[in-house]
PDB file of C-alpha atoms in Angstrom:
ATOM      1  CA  UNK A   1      88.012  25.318  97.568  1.00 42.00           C
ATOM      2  CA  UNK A   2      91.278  23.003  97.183  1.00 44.00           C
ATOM      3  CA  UNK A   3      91.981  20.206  99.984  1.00 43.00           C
ATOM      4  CA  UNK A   4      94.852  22.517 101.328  1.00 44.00           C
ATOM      5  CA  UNK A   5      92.690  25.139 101.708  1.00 43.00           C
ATOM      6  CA  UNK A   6      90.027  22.800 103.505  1.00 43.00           C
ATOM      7  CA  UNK A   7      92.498  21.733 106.004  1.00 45.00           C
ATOM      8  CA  UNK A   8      93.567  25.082 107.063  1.00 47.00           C
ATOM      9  CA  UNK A   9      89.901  25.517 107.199  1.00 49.00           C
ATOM     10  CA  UNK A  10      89.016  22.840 109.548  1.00 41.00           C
ATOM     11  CA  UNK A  11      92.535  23.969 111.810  1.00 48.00           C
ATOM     12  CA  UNK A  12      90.952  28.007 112.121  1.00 48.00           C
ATOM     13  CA  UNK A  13      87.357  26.289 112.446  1.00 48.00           C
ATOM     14  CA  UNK A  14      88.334  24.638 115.617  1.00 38.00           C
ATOM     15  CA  UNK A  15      90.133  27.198 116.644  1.00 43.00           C
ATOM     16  CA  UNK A  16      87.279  29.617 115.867  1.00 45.00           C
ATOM     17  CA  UNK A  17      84.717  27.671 117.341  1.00 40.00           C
ATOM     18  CA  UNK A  18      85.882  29.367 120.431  1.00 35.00           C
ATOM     19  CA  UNK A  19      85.321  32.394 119.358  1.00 40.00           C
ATOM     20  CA  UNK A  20      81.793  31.673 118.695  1.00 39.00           C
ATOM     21  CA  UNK A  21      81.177  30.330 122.047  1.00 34.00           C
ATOM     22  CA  UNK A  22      83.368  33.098 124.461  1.00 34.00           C
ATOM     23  CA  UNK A  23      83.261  36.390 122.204  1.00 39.00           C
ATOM     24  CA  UNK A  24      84.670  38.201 125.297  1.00 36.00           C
ATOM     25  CA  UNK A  25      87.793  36.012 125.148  1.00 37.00           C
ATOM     26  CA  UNK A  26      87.902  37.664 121.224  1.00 40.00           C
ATOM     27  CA  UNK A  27      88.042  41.249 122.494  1.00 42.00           C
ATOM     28  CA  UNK A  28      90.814  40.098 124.863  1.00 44.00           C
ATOM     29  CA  UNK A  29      88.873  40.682 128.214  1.00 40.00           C
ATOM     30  CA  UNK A  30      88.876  38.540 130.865  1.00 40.00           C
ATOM     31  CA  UNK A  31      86.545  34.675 130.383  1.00 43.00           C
ATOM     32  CA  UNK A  32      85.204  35.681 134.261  1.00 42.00           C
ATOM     33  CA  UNK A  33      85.325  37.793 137.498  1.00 44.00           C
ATOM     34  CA  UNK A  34      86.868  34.396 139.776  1.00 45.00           C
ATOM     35  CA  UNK A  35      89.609  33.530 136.623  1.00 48.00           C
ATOM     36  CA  UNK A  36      92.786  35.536 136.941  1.00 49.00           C
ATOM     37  CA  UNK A  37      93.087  38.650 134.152  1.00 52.00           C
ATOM     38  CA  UNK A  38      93.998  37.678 131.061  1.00 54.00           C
ATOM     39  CA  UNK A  39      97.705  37.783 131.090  1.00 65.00           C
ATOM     40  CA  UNK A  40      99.621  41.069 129.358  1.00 79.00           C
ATOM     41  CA  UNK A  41     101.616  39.116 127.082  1.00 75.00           C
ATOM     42  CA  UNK A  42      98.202  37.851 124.990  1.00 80.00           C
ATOM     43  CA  UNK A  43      96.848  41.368 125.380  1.00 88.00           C
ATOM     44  CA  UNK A  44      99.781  42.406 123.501  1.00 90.00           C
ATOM     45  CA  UNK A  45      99.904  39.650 120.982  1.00 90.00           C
ATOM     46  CA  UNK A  46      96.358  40.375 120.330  1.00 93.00           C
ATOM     47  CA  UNK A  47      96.782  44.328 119.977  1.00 93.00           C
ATOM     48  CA  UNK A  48      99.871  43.719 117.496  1.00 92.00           C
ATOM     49  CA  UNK A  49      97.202  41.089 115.692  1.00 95.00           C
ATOM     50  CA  UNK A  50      94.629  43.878 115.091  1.00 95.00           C
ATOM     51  CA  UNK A  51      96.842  46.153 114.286  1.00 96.00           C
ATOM     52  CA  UNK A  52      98.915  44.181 111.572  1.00 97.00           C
ATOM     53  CA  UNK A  53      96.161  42.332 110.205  1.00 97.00           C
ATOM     54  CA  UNK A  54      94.136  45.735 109.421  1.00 97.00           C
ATOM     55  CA  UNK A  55      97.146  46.725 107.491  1.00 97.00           C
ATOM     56  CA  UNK A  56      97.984  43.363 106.201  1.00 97.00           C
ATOM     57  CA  UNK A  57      94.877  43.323 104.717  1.00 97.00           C
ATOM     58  CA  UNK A  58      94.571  47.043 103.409  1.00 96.00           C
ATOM     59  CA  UNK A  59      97.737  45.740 101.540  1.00 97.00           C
ATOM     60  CA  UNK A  60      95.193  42.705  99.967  1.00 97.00           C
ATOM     61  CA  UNK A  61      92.698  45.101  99.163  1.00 96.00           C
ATOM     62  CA  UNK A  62      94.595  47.204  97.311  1.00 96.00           C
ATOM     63  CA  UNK A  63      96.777  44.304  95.628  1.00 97.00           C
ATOM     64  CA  UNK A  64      99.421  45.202  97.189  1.00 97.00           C
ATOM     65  CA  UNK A  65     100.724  41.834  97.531  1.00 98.00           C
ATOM     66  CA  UNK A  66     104.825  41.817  98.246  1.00 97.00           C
ATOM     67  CA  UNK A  67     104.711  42.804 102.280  1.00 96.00           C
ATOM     68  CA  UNK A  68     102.087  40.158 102.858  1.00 97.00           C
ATOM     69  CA  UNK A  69     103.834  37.475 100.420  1.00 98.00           C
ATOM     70  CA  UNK A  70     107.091  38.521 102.914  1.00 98.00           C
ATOM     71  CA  UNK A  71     105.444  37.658 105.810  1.00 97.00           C
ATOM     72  CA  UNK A  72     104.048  34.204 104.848  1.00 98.00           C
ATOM     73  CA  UNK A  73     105.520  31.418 106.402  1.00 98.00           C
ATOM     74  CA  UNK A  74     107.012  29.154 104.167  1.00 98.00           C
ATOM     75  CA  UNK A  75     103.851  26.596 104.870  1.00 97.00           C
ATOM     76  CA  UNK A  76     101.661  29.600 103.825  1.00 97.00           C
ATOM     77  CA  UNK A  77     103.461  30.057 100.583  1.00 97.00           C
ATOM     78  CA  UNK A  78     103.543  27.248  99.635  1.00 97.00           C
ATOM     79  CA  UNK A  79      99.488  26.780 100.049  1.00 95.00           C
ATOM     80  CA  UNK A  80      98.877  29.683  97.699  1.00 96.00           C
ATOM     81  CA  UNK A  81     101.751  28.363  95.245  1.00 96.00           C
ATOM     82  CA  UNK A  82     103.886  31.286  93.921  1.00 97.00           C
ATOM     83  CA  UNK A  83     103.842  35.423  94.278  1.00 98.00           C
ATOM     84  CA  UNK A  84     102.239  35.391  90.973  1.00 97.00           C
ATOM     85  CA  UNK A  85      99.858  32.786  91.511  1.00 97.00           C
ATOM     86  CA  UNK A  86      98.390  34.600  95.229  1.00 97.00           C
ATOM     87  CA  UNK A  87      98.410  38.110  92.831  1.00 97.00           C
ATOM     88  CA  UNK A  88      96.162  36.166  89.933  1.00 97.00           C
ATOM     89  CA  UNK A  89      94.326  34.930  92.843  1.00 96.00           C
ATOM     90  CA  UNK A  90      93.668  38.410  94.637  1.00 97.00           C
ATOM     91  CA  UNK A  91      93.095  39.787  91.095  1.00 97.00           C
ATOM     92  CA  UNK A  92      90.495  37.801  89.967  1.00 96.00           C
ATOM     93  CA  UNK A  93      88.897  38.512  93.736  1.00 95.00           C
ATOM     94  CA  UNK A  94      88.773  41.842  92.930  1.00 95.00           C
ATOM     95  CA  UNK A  95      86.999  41.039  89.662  1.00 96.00           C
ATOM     96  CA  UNK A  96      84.809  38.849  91.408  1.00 95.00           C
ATOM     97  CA  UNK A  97      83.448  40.210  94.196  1.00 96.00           C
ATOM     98  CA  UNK A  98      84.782  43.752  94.322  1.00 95.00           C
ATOM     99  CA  UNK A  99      85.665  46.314  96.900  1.00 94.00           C
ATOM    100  CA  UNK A 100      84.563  45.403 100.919  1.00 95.00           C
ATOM    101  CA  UNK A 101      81.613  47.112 100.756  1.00 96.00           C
ATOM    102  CA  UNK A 102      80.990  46.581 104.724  1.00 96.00           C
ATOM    103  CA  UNK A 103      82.977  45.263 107.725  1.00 95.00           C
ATOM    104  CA  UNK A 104      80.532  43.560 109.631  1.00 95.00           C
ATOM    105  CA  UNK A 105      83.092  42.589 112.300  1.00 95.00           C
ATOM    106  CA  UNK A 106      86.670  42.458 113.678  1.00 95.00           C
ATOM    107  CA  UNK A 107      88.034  40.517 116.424  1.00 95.00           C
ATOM    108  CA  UNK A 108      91.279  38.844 118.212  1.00 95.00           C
ATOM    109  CA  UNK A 109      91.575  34.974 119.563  1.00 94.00           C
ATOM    110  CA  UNK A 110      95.197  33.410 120.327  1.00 93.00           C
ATOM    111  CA  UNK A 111      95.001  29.961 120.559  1.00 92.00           C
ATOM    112  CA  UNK A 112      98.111  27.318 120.483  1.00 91.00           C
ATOM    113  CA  UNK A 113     100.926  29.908 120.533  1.00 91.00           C
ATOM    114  CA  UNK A 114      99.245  31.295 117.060  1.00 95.00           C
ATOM    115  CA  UNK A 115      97.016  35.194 117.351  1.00 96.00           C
ATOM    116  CA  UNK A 116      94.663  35.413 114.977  1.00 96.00           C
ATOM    117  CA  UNK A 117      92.745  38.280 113.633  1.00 96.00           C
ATOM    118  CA  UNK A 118      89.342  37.745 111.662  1.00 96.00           C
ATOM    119  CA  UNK A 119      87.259  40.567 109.752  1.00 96.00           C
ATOM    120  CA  UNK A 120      84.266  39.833 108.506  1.00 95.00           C
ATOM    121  CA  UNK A 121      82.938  41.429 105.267  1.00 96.00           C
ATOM    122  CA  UNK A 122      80.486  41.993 102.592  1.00 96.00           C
ATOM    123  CA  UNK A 123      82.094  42.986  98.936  1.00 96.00           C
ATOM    124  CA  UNK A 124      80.301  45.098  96.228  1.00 96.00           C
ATOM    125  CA  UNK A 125      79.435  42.690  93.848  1.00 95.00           C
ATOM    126  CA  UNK A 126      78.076  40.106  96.273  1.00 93.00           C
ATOM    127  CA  UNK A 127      76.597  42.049  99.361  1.00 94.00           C
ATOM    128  CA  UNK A 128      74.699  39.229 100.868  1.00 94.00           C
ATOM    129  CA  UNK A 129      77.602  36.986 101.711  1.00 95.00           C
ATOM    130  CA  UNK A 130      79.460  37.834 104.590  1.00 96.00           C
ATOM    131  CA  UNK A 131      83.283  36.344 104.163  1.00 95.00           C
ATOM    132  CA  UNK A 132      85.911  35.418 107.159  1.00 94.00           C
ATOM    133  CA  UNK A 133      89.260  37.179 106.141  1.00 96.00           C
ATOM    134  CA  UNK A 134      91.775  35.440 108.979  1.00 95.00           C
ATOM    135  CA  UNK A 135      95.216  36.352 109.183  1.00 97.00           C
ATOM    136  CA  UNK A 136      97.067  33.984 111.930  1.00 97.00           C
ATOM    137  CA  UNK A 137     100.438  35.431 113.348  1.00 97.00           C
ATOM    138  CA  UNK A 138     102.991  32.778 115.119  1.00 96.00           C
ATOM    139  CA  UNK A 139     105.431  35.516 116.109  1.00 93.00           C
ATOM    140  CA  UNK A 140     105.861  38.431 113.201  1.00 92.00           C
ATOM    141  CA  UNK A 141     105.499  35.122 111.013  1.00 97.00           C
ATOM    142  CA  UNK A 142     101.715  34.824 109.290  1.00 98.00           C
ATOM    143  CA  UNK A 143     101.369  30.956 109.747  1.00 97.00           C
ATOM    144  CA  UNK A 144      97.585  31.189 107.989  1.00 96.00           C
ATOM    145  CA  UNK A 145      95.763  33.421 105.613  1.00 97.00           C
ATOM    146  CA  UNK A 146      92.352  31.971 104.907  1.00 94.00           C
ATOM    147  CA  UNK A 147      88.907  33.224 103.250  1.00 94.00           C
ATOM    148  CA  UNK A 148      86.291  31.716 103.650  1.00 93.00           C
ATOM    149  CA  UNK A 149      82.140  32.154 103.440  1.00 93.00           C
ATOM    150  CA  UNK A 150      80.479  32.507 106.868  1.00 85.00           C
ATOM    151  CA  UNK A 151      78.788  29.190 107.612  1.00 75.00           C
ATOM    152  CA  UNK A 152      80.126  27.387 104.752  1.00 67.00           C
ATOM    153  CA  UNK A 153      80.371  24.083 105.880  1.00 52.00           C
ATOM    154  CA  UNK A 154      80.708  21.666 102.554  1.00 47.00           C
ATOM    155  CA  UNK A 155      81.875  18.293 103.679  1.00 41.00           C
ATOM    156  CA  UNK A 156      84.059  19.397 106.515  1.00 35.00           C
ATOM    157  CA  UNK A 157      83.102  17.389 109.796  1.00 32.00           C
ATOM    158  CA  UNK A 158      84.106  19.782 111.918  1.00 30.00           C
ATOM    159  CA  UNK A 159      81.667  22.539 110.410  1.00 31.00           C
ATOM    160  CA  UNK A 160      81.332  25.833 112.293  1.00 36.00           C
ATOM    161  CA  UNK A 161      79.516  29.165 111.694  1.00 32.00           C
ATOM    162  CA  UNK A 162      81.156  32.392 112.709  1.00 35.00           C
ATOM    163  CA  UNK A 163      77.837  34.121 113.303  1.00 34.00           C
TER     164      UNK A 163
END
């Protein structure tokens, strides 16, 4: 994994680490019975998060790359370089690892003005790893697209497992 990538990885991990510890907060439901209700406007964000990101990413399994590509924020782009460098990219996932063989999860979070959606997933070729497909949304914008492996910490400080 690059440095770029890293960094957006250590960004989502902290953002995700909430996830980990308030999993009712992910299904948009409210942290407690004495907090107020979570408000409708997050609800919302968080609805049009699932419902984009499933599609978003039926486009990336499919290599159907342009709609996503369009939606990338420049920042985004210009992690994963060029169209053509994102479709060798996706292509040689596909050769990798294969089709998603299992969804092993799907949930919301919105955190800092940015909604993200997260699937979890096993692929053909390499059942016994479960990878963390997040799409972030600022707006219609999608202001991060990372994959990464479930646990994988390497030399990031601010590890986190999604388990």
């Amino acid at each position: 994994m690059n440095a770029t990538f890293q960094n957006v990885g250590r960004r989502v991990g902290l953002s995700l680490c909430l996830l980990v510890a308030t999993p009712a907060l992910a299904q948009g439901t409210p942290q407690a019975p004495s907090r107020p209700a979570v408000p409708s406007i997050r609800v919302a964000a968080e609805q049009t998060a699932l419902t984009r990101g499933r599609a978003l990413l039926a486009d990336f399994y499919a290599v159907k790359l342009d709609a996503l590509w369009q939606a990338f924020t420049p920042e985004v782009r210009a992690q994963w370089g060029t169209l053509a460098d994102f479709r060798a990219y996706r292509e040689a996932g596909v050769q990798t690892f294969g089709a998603q063989r299992e969804q092993v999860s799907e949930r919301t979070l919105t955190q800092d003005g940015e909604t993200f959606y997260i699937r979890s997933a096993t692929f053909q070729r390499d059942p016994t790893t479960v990878w963390a497909l997040i799409i972030g949304f600022t707006g219609t914008r999608v202001s991060t697209f990372v994959i990464l492996r479930e646990g994988e910490t390497g030399n990031d400080p601010v590890a986190f497992s999604l388990r």
